[in-house]
PDB file of C-alpha atoms in Angstrom:
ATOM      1  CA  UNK A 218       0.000   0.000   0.000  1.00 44.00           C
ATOM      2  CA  UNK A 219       3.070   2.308   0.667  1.00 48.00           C
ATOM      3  CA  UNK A 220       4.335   1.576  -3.013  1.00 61.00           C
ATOM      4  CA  UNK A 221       1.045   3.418  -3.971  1.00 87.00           C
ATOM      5  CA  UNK A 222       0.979   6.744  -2.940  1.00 95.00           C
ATOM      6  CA  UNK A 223       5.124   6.715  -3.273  1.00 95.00           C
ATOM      7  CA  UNK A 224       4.423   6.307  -7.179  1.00 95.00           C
ATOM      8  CA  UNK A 225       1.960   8.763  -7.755  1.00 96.00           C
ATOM      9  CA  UNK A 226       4.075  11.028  -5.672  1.00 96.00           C
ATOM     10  CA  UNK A 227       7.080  10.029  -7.353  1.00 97.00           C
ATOM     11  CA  UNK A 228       5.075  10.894 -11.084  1.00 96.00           C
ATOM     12  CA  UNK A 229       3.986  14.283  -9.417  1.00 96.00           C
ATOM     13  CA  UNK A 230       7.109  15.192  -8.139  1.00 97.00           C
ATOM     14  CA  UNK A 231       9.085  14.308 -11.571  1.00 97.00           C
ATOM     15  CA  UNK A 232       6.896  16.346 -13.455  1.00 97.00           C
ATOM     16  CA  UNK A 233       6.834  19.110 -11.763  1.00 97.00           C
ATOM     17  CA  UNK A 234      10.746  18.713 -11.874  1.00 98.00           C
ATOM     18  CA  UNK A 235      10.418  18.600 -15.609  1.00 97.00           C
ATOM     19  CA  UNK A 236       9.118  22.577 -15.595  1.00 96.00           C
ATOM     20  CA  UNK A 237      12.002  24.521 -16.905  1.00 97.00           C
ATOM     21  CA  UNK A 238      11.143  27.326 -14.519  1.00 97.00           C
ATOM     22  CA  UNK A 239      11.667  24.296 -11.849  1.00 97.00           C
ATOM     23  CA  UNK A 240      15.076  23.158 -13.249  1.00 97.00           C
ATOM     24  CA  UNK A 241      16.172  26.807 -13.089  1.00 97.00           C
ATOM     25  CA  UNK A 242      15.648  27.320  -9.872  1.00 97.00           C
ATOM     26  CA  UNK A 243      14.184  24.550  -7.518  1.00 98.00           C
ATOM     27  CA  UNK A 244      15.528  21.403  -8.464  1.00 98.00           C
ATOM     28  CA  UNK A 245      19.021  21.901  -7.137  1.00 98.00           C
ATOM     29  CA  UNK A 246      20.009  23.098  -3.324  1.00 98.00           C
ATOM     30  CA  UNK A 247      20.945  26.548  -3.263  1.00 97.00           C
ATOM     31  CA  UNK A 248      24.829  27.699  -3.775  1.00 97.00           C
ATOM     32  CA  UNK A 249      24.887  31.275  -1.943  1.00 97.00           C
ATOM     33  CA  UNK A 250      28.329  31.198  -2.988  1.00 97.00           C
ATOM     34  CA  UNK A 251      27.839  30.850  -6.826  1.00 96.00           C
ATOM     35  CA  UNK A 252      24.947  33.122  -6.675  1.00 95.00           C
ATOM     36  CA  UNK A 253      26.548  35.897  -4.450  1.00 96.00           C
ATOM     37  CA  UNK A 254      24.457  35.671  -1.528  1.00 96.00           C
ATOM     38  CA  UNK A 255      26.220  35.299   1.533  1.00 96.00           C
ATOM     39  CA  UNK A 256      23.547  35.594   4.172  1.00 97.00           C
ATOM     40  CA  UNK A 257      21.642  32.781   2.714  1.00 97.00           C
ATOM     41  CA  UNK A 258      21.866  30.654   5.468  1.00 97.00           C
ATOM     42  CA  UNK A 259      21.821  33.172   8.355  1.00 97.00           C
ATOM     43  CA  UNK A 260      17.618  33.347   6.962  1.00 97.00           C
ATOM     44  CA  UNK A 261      17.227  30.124   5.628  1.00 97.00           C
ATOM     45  CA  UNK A 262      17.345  27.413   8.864  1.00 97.00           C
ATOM     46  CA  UNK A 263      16.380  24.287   6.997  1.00 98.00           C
ATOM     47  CA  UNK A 264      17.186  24.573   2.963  1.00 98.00           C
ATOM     48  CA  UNK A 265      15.454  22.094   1.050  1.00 98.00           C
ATOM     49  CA  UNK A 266      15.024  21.334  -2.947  1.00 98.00           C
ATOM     50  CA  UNK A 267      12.724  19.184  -5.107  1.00 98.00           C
ATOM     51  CA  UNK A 268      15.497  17.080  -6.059  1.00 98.00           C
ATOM     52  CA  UNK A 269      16.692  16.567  -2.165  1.00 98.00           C
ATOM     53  CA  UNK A 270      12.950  15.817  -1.936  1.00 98.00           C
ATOM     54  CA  UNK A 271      13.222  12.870  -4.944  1.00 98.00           C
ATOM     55  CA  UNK A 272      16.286  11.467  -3.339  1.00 98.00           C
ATOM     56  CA  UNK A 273      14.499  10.960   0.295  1.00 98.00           C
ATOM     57  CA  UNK A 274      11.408   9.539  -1.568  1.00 97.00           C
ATOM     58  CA  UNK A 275      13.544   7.133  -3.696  1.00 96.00           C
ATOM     59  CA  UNK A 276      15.233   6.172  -0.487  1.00 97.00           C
ATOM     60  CA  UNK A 277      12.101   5.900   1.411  1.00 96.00           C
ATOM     61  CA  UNK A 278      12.584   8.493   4.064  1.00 97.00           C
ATOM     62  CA  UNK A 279       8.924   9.487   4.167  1.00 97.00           C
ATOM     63  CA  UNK A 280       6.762   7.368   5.779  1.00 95.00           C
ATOM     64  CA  UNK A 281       3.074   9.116   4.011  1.00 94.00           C
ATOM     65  CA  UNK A 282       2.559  11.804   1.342  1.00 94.00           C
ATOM     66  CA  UNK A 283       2.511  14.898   3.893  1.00 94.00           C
ATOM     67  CA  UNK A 284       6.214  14.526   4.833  1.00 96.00           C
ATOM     68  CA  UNK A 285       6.919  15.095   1.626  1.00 96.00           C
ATOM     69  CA  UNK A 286       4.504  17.258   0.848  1.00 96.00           C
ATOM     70  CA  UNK A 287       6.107  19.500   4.101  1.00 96.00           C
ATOM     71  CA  UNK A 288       9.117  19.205   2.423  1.00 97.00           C
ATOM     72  CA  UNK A 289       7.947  20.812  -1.057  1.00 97.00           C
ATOM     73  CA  UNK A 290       6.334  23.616   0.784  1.00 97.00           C
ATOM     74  CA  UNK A 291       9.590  24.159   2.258  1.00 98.00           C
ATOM     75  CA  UNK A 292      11.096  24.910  -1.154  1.00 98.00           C
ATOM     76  CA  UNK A 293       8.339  27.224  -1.903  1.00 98.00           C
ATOM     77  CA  UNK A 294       8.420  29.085   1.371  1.00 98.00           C
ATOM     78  CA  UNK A 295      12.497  29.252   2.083  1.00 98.00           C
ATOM     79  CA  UNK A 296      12.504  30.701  -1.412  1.00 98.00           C
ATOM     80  CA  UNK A 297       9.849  33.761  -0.744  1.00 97.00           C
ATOM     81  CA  UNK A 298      11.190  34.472   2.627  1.00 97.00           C
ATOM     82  CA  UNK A 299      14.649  35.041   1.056  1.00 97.00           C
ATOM     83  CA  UNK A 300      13.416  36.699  -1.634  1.00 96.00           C
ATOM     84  CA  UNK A 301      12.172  40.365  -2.423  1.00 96.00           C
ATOM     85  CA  UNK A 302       8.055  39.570  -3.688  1.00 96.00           C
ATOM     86  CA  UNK A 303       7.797  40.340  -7.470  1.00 96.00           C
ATOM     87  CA  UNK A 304      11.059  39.305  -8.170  1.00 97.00           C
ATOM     88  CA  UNK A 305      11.686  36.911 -11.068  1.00 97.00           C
ATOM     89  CA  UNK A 306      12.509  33.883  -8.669  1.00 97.00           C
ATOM     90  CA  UNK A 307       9.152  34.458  -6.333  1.00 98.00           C
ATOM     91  CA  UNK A 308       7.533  34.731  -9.640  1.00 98.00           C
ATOM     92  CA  UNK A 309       9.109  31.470 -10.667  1.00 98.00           C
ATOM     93  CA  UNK A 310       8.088  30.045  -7.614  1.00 98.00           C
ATOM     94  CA  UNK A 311       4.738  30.714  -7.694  1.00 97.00           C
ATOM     95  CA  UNK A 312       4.275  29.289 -10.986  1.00 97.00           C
ATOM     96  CA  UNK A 313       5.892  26.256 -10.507  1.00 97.00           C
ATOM     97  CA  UNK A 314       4.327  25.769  -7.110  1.00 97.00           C
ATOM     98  CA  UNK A 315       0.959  26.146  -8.619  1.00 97.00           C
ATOM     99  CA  UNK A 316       1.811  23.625 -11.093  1.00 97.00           C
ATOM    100  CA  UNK A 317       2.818  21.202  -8.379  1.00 96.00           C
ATOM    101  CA  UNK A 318      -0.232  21.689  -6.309  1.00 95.00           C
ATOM    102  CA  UNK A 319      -2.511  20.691  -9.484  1.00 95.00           C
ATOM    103  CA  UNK A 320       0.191  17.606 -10.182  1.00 96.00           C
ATOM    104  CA  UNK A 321      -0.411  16.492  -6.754  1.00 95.00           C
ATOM    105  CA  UNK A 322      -4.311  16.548  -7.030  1.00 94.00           C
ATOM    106  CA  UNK A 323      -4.295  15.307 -10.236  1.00 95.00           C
ATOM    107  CA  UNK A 324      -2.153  12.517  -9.226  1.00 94.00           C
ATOM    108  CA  UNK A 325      -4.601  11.808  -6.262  1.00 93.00           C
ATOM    109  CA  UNK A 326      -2.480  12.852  -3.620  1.00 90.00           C
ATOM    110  CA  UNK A 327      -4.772  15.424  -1.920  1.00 75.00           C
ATOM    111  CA  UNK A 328      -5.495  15.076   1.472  1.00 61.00           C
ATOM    112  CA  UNK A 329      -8.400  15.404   3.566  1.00 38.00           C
ATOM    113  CA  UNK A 330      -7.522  17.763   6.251  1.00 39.00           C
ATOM    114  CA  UNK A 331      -4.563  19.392   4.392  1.00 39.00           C
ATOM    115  CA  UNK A 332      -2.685  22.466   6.422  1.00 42.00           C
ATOM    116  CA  UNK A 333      -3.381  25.613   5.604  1.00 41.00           C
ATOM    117  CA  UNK A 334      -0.543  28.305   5.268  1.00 40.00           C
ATOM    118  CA  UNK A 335       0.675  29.622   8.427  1.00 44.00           C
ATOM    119  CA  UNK A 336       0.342  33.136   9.313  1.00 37.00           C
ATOM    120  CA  UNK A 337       2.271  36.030   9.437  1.00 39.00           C
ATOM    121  CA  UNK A 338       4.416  35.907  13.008  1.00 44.00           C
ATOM    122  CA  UNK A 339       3.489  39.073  14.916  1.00 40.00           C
ATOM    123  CA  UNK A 340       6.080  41.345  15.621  1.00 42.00           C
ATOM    124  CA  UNK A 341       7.524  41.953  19.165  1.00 46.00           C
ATOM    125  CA  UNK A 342       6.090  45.327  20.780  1.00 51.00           C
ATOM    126  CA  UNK A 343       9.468  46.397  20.558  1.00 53.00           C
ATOM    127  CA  UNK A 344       9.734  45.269  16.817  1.00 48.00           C
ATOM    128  CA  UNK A 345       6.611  47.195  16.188  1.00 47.00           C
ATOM    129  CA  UNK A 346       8.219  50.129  17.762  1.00 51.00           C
ATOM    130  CA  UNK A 347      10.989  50.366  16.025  1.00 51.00           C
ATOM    131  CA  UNK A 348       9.490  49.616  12.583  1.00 45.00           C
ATOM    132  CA  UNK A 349       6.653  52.913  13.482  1.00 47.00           C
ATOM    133  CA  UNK A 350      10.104  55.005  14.351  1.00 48.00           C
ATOM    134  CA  UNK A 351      11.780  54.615  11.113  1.00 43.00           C
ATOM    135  CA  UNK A 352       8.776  54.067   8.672  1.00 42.00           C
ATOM    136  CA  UNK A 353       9.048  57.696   8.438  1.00 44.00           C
ATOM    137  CA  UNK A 354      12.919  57.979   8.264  1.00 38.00           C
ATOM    138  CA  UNK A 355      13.795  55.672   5.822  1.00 38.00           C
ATOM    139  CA  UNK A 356      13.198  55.462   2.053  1.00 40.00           C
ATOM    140  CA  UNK A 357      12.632  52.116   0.471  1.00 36.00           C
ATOM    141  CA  UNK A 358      16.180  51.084  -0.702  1.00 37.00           C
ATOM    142  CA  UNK A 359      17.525  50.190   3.078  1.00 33.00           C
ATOM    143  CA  UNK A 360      13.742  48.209   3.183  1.00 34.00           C
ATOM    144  CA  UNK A 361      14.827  46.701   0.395  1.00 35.00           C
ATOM    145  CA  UNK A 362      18.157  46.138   2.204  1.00 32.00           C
ATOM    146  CA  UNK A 363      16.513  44.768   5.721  1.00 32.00           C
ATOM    147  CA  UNK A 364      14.449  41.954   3.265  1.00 33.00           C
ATOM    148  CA  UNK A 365      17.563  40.722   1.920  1.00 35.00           C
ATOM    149  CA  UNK A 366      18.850  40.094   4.965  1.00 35.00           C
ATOM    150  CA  UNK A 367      15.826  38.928   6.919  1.00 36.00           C
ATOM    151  CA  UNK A 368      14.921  41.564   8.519  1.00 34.00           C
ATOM    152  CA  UNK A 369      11.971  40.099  11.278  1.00 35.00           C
ATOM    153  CA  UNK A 370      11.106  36.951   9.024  1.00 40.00           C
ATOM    154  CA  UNK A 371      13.621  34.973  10.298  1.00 38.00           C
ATOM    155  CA  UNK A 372      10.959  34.110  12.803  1.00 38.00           C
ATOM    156  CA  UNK A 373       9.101  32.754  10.560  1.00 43.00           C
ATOM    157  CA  UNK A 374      11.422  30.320   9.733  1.00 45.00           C
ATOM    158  CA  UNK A 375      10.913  28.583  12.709  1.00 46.00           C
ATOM    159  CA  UNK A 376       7.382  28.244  11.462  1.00 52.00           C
ATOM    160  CA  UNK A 377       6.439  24.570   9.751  1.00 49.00           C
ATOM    161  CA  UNK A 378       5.775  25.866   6.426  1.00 50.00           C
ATOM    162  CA  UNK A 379       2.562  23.883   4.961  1.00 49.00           C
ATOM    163  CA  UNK A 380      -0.284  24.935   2.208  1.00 52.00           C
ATOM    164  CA  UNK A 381      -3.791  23.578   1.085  1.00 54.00           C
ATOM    165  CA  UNK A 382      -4.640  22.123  -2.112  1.00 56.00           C
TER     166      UNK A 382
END
């Protein structure tokens, strides 16, 4: 019964991987180094990438479709919390993800009581405070600036990123 859902998954997961947005961008881990970004990994806690997610399904890692699922979302979400919205890679992303989540239904993988996407973490009072005494100060460049460098999200990364079909 395992070998079931892991095939359909496995069909999902390799055509989503086929997407040339996906092999751009999503099917390899992340090389801050190659791609200039040094303070990848001071946001992003627990990288992920579909094809790390097709070698722990071909080696049986998860146990049901919603680990794996988890993981996917994890690709999705590590890529628009690093990432300025409207850029070409969230764009990318949010095709491809789109993509995946019709994949995964069509390939009979939705669940019944699938996770919805978590919500924004609140900021500190003191956060709040701070972000109310230079809204008025600062001009969008050094926002620009904070968001590339996580600004508050990275508390969001402590967040189990999941999503509804």
């Amino acid at each position: 019964m395992m070998g079931d859902w892991t095939d359909r998954a496995r069909g999902a997961l390799e055509l989503g991987m086929s997407n040339d947005l996906a092999q751009a961008y999503f099917n390899d881990p992340v090389d801050p180094e190659a791609l200039g970004i040094p303070d990848y990994f001071e946001v992003i806690k627990k990288p992920m990438d579909l094809g790390t997610c097709m070698a722990k399904l071909r080696r049986g890692e998860y146990a049901k479709a919603s680990e794996l699922l988890k993981d996917v979302q994890l690709v999705w979400f590590n890529c628009k919390l690093f990432n300025n919205p409207g850029s070409e890679v969230v764009d990318a992303c949010e095709a491809v993800e789109q993509e995946f989540k019709a994949l995964w239904r069509q390939h009979g993988l939705v669940e019944t009581s699938a996770p919805s996407v978590p919500a924004p973490v609140a900021q500190t009072d003191e956060e709040e405070e701070e972000a109310e005494e230079s809204s008025g100060s600062e001009d969008e460049g050094s926002e620009e600036s904070e968001e590339e460098n996580g600004g508050g999200d990275q508390q969001q990364q402590e967040e189990e990123p999941t999503f509804s079909l």
